[in-house]
Short mmCIF file of C-alpha atoms and ligand atoms in Angstrom, two decimals:
data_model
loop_
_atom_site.label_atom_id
_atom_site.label_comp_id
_atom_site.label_asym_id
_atom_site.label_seq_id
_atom_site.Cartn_x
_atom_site.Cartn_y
_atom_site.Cartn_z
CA UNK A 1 144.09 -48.74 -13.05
CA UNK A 2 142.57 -46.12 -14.81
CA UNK A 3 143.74 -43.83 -17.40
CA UNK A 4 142.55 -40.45 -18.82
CA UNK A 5 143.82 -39.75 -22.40
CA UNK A 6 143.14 -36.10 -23.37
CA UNK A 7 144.09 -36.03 -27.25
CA UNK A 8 142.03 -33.95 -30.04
CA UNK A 9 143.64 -36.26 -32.57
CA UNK A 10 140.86 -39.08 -33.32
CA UNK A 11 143.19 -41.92 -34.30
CA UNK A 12 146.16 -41.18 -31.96
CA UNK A 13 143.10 -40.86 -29.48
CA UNK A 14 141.39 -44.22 -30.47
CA UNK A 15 144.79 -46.02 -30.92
CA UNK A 16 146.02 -45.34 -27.66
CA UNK A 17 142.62 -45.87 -26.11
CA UNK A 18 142.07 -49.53 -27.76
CA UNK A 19 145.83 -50.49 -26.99
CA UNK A 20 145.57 -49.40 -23.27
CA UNK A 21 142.25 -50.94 -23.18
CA UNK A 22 143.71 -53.68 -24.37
CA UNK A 23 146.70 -54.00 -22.18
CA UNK A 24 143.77 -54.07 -19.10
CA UNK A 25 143.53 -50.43 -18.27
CA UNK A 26 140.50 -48.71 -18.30
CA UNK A 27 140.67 -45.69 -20.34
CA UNK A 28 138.22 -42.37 -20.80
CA UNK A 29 139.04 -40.48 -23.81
CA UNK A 30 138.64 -36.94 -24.10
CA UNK A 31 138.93 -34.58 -27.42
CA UNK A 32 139.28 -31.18 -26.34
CA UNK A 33 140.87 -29.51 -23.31
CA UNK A 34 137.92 -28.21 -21.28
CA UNK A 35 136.47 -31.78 -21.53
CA UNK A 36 139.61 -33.35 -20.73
CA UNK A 37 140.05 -30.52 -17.77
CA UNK A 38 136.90 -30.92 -16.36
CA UNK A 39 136.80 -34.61 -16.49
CA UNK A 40 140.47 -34.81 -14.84
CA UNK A 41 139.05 -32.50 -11.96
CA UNK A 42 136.01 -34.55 -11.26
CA UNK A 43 136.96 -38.48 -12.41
CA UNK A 44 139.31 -40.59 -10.71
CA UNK A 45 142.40 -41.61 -12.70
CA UNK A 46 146.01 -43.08 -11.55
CA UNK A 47 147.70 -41.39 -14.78
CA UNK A 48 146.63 -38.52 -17.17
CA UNK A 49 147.90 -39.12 -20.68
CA UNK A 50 148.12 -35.15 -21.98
CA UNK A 51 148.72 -33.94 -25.54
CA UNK A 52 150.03 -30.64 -25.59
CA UNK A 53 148.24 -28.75 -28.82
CA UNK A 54 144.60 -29.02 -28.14
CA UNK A 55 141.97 -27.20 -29.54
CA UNK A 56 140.43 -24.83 -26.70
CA UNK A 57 143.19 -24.99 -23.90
CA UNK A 58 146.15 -26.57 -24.27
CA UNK A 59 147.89 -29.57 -22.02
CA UNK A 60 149.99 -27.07 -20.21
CA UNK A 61 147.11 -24.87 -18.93
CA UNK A 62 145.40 -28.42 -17.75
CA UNK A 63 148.54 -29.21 -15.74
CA UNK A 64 148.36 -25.87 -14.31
CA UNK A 65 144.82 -26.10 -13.72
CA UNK A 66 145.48 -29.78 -11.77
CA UNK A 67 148.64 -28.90 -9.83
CA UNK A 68 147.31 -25.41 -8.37
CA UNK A 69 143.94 -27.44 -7.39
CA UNK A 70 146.64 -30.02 -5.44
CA UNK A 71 146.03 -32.72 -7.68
CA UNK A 72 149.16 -34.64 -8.39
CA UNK A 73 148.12 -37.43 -10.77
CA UNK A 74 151.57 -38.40 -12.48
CA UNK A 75 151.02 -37.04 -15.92
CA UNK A 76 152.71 -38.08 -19.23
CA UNK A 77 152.69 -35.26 -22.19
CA UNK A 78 152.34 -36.25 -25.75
CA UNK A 79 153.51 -33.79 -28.02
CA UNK A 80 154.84 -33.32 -31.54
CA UNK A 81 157.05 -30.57 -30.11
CA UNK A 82 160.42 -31.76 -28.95
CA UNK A 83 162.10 -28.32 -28.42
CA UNK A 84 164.04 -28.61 -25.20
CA UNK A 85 162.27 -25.26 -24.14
CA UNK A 86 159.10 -27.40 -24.37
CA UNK A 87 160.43 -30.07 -22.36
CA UNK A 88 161.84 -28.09 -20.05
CA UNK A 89 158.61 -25.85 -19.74
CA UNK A 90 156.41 -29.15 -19.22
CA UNK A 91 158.49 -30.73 -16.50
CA UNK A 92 158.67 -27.05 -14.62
CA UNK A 93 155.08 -27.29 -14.35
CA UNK A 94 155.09 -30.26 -13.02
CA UNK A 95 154.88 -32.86 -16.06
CA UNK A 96 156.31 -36.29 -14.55
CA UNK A 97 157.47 -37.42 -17.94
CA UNK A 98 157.45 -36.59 -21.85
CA UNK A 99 156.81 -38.50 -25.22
CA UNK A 100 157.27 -37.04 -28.71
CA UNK A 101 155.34 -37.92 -31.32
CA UNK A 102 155.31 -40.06 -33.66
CA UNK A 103 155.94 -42.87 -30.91
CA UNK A 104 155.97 -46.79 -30.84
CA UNK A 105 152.90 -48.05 -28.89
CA UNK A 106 155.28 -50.06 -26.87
CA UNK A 107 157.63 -47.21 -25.23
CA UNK A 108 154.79 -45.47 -24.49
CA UNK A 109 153.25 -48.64 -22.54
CA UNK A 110 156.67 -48.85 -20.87
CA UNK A 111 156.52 -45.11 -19.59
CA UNK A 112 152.93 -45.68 -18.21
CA UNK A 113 153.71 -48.63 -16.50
CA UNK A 114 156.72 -47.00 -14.50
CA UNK A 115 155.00 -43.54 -14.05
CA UNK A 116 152.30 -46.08 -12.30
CA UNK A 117 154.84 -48.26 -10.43
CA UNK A 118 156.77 -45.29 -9.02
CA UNK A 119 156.39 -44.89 -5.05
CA UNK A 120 157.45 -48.27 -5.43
CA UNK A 121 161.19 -48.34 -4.60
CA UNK A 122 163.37 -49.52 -8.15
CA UNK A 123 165.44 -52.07 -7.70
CA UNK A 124 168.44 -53.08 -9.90
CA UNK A 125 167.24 -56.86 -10.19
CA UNK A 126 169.95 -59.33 -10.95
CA UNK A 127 167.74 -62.19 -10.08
CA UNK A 128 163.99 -62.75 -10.43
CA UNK A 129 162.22 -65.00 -7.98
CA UNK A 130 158.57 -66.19 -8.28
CA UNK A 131 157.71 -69.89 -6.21
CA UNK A 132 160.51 -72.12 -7.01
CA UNK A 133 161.13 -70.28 -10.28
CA UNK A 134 164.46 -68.86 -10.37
CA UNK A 135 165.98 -66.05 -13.02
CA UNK A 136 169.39 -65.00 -12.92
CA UNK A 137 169.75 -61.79 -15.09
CA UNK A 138 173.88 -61.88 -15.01
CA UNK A 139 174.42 -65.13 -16.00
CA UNK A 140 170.73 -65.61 -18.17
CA UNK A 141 170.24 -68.83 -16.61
CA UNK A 142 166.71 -70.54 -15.60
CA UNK A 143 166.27 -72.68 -12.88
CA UNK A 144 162.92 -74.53 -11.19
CA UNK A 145 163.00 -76.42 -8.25
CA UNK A 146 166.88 -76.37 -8.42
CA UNK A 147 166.80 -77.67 -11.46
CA UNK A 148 168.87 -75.92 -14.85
CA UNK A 149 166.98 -75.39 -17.63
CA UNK A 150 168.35 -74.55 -20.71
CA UNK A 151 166.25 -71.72 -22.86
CA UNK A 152 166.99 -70.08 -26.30
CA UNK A 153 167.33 -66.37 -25.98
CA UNK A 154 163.66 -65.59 -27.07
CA UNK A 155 162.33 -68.29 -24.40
CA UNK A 156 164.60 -66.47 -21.59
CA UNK A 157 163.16 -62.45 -22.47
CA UNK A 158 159.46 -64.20 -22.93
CA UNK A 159 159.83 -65.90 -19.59
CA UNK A 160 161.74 -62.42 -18.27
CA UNK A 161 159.22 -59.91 -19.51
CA UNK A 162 156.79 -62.58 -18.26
CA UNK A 163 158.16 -62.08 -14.16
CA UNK A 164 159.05 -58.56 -14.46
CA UNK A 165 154.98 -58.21 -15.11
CA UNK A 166 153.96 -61.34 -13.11
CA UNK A 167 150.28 -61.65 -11.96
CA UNK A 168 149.37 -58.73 -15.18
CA UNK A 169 147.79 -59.79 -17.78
CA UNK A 170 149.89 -59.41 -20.86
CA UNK A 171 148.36 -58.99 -24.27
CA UNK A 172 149.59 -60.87 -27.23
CA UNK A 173 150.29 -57.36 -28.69
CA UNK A 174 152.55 -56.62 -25.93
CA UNK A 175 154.48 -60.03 -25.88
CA UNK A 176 154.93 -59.23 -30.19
CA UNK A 177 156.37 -56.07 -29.33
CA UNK A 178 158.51 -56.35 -26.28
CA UNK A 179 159.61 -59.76 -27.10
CA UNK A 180 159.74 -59.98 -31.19
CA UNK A 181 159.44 -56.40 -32.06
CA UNK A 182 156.99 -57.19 -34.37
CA UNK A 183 154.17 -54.35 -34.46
CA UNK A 184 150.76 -54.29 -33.45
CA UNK A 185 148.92 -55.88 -36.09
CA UNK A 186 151.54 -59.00 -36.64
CA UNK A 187 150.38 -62.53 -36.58
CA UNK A 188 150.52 -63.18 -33.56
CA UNK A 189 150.64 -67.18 -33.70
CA UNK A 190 154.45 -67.55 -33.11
CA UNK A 191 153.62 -66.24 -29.26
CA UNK A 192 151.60 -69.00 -29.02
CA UNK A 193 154.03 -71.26 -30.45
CA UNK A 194 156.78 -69.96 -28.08
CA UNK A 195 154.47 -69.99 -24.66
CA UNK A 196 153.61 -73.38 -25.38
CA UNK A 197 157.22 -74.35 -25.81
CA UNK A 198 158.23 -72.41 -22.74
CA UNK A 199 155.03 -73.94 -20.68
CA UNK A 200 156.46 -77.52 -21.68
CA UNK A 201 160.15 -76.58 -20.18
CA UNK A 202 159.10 -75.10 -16.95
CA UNK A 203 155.77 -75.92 -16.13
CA UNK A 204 155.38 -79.86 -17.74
CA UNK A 205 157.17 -81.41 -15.20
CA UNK A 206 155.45 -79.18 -12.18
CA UNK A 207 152.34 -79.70 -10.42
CA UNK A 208 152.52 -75.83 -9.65
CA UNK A 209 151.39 -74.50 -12.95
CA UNK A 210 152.75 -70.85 -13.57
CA UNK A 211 151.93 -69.59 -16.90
CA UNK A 212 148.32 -69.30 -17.35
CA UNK A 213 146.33 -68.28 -20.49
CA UNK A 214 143.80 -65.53 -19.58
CA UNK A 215 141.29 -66.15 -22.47
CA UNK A 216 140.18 -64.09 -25.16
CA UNK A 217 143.01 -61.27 -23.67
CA UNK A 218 146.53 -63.20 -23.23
CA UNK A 219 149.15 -64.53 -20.81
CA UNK A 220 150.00 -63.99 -17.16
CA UNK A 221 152.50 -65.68 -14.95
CA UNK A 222 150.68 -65.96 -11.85
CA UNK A 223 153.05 -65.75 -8.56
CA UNK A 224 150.07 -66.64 -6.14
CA UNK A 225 151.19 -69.69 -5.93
CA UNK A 226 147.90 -71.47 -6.32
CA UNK A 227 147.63 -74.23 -9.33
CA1 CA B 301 146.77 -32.17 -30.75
#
């Protein structure tokens, strides 16, 4: 998946770029508007990340400039404007969703990953399936193979946001912030701690391994069903 930021702001650029990077996208950065324009008409990307207050043209005029040339990349807007005119103005032009700044890394993670998924029909899940794995939302019960097994309430949202983004890498960043809501920078030892401890309750006894550790980036519970 590839992802075009388009933000004149060199840390909120580089921030977003290394945590996207980081949660496996590949990311182009661009710092003005005519660069970001011109690279969004030519490149290839699945999602445009726009800030609105740019130095030459602004995110607006890019949309514009995208939507009238039938390009229909979904396209989230960073802005530190959150006027309702504004929002209202962006998603009339065709904006498919909206973040004000300041933001947490972690929402705006969320918003990309949905603005990606969407095509895709949403479900309301009550119950998450992967191999013999079993999930059930309502009752926040775990089961393998038939088989209860008891988790604490951090093992069942590790081993939750784990299936809801089965066979993606997550980051250890990610995990820290979804599960913990520790930020970006936290030790991030106790994740290691807690997969272990999760990897010992439902994948010990199993020759079908399901967590995996994808070195030097993070976790991923692999659904492929191959050991
Ligand atoms: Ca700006």
């Amino acid at each position: 998946m590839k992802i075009l930021i388009v933000e004149d702001e060199a840390k909120i650029g580089e921030y977003l770029r290394q945590g996207l990077a980081e949660a496996g996208f590949v990311v182009d950065l661009a710092r003005s508007g005519l660069d970001g324009q011109h690279l969004a008409m030519t490149g290839s990307y699945d999602l445009l990340i726009l800030d609105v207050m740019l130095p030459d043209i602004d995110g607006w005029r890019i949309l514009q400039s995208l939507r009238e040339a039938g390009n229909k990349v979904p396209i989230l807007f960073l802005t530190a404007r959150d006027s309702v005119d504004d929002r209202v103005k962006g998603l009339e032009l065709g904006a498919d969703d909206y973040l004000v700044k300041p933001f947490a890394f972690a929402e705006l993670l969320a918003r990309v990953r949905t603005l990606l998924r969407r095509g895709t029909v949403p479900v309301m899940e009550t119950m998450i399936q992967v191999a013999d794995l079993e999930l059930d939302l309502m009752r926040r019960r775990v089961s393998r193979a038939g088989r209860r097994i008891p988790l604490t309430a951090k093992e069942f949202a590790l081993l939750e946001l784990l299936l809801r983004h089965r066979d993606e890498v997550l980051p250890r960043s990610l995990i820290a912030s979804q599960v913990w809501d520790m930020n970006f920078d936290s030790d991030t030892n106790v994740i290691d701690v807690a997969i272990r401890r999760l990897r010992a309750k439902i994948d010990d006894d199993f020759e079908h391994k399901l967590i995996h550790t994808v070195r030097g980036m993070g976790y991923m519970l692999d659904s492929s069903g191959e050991a």
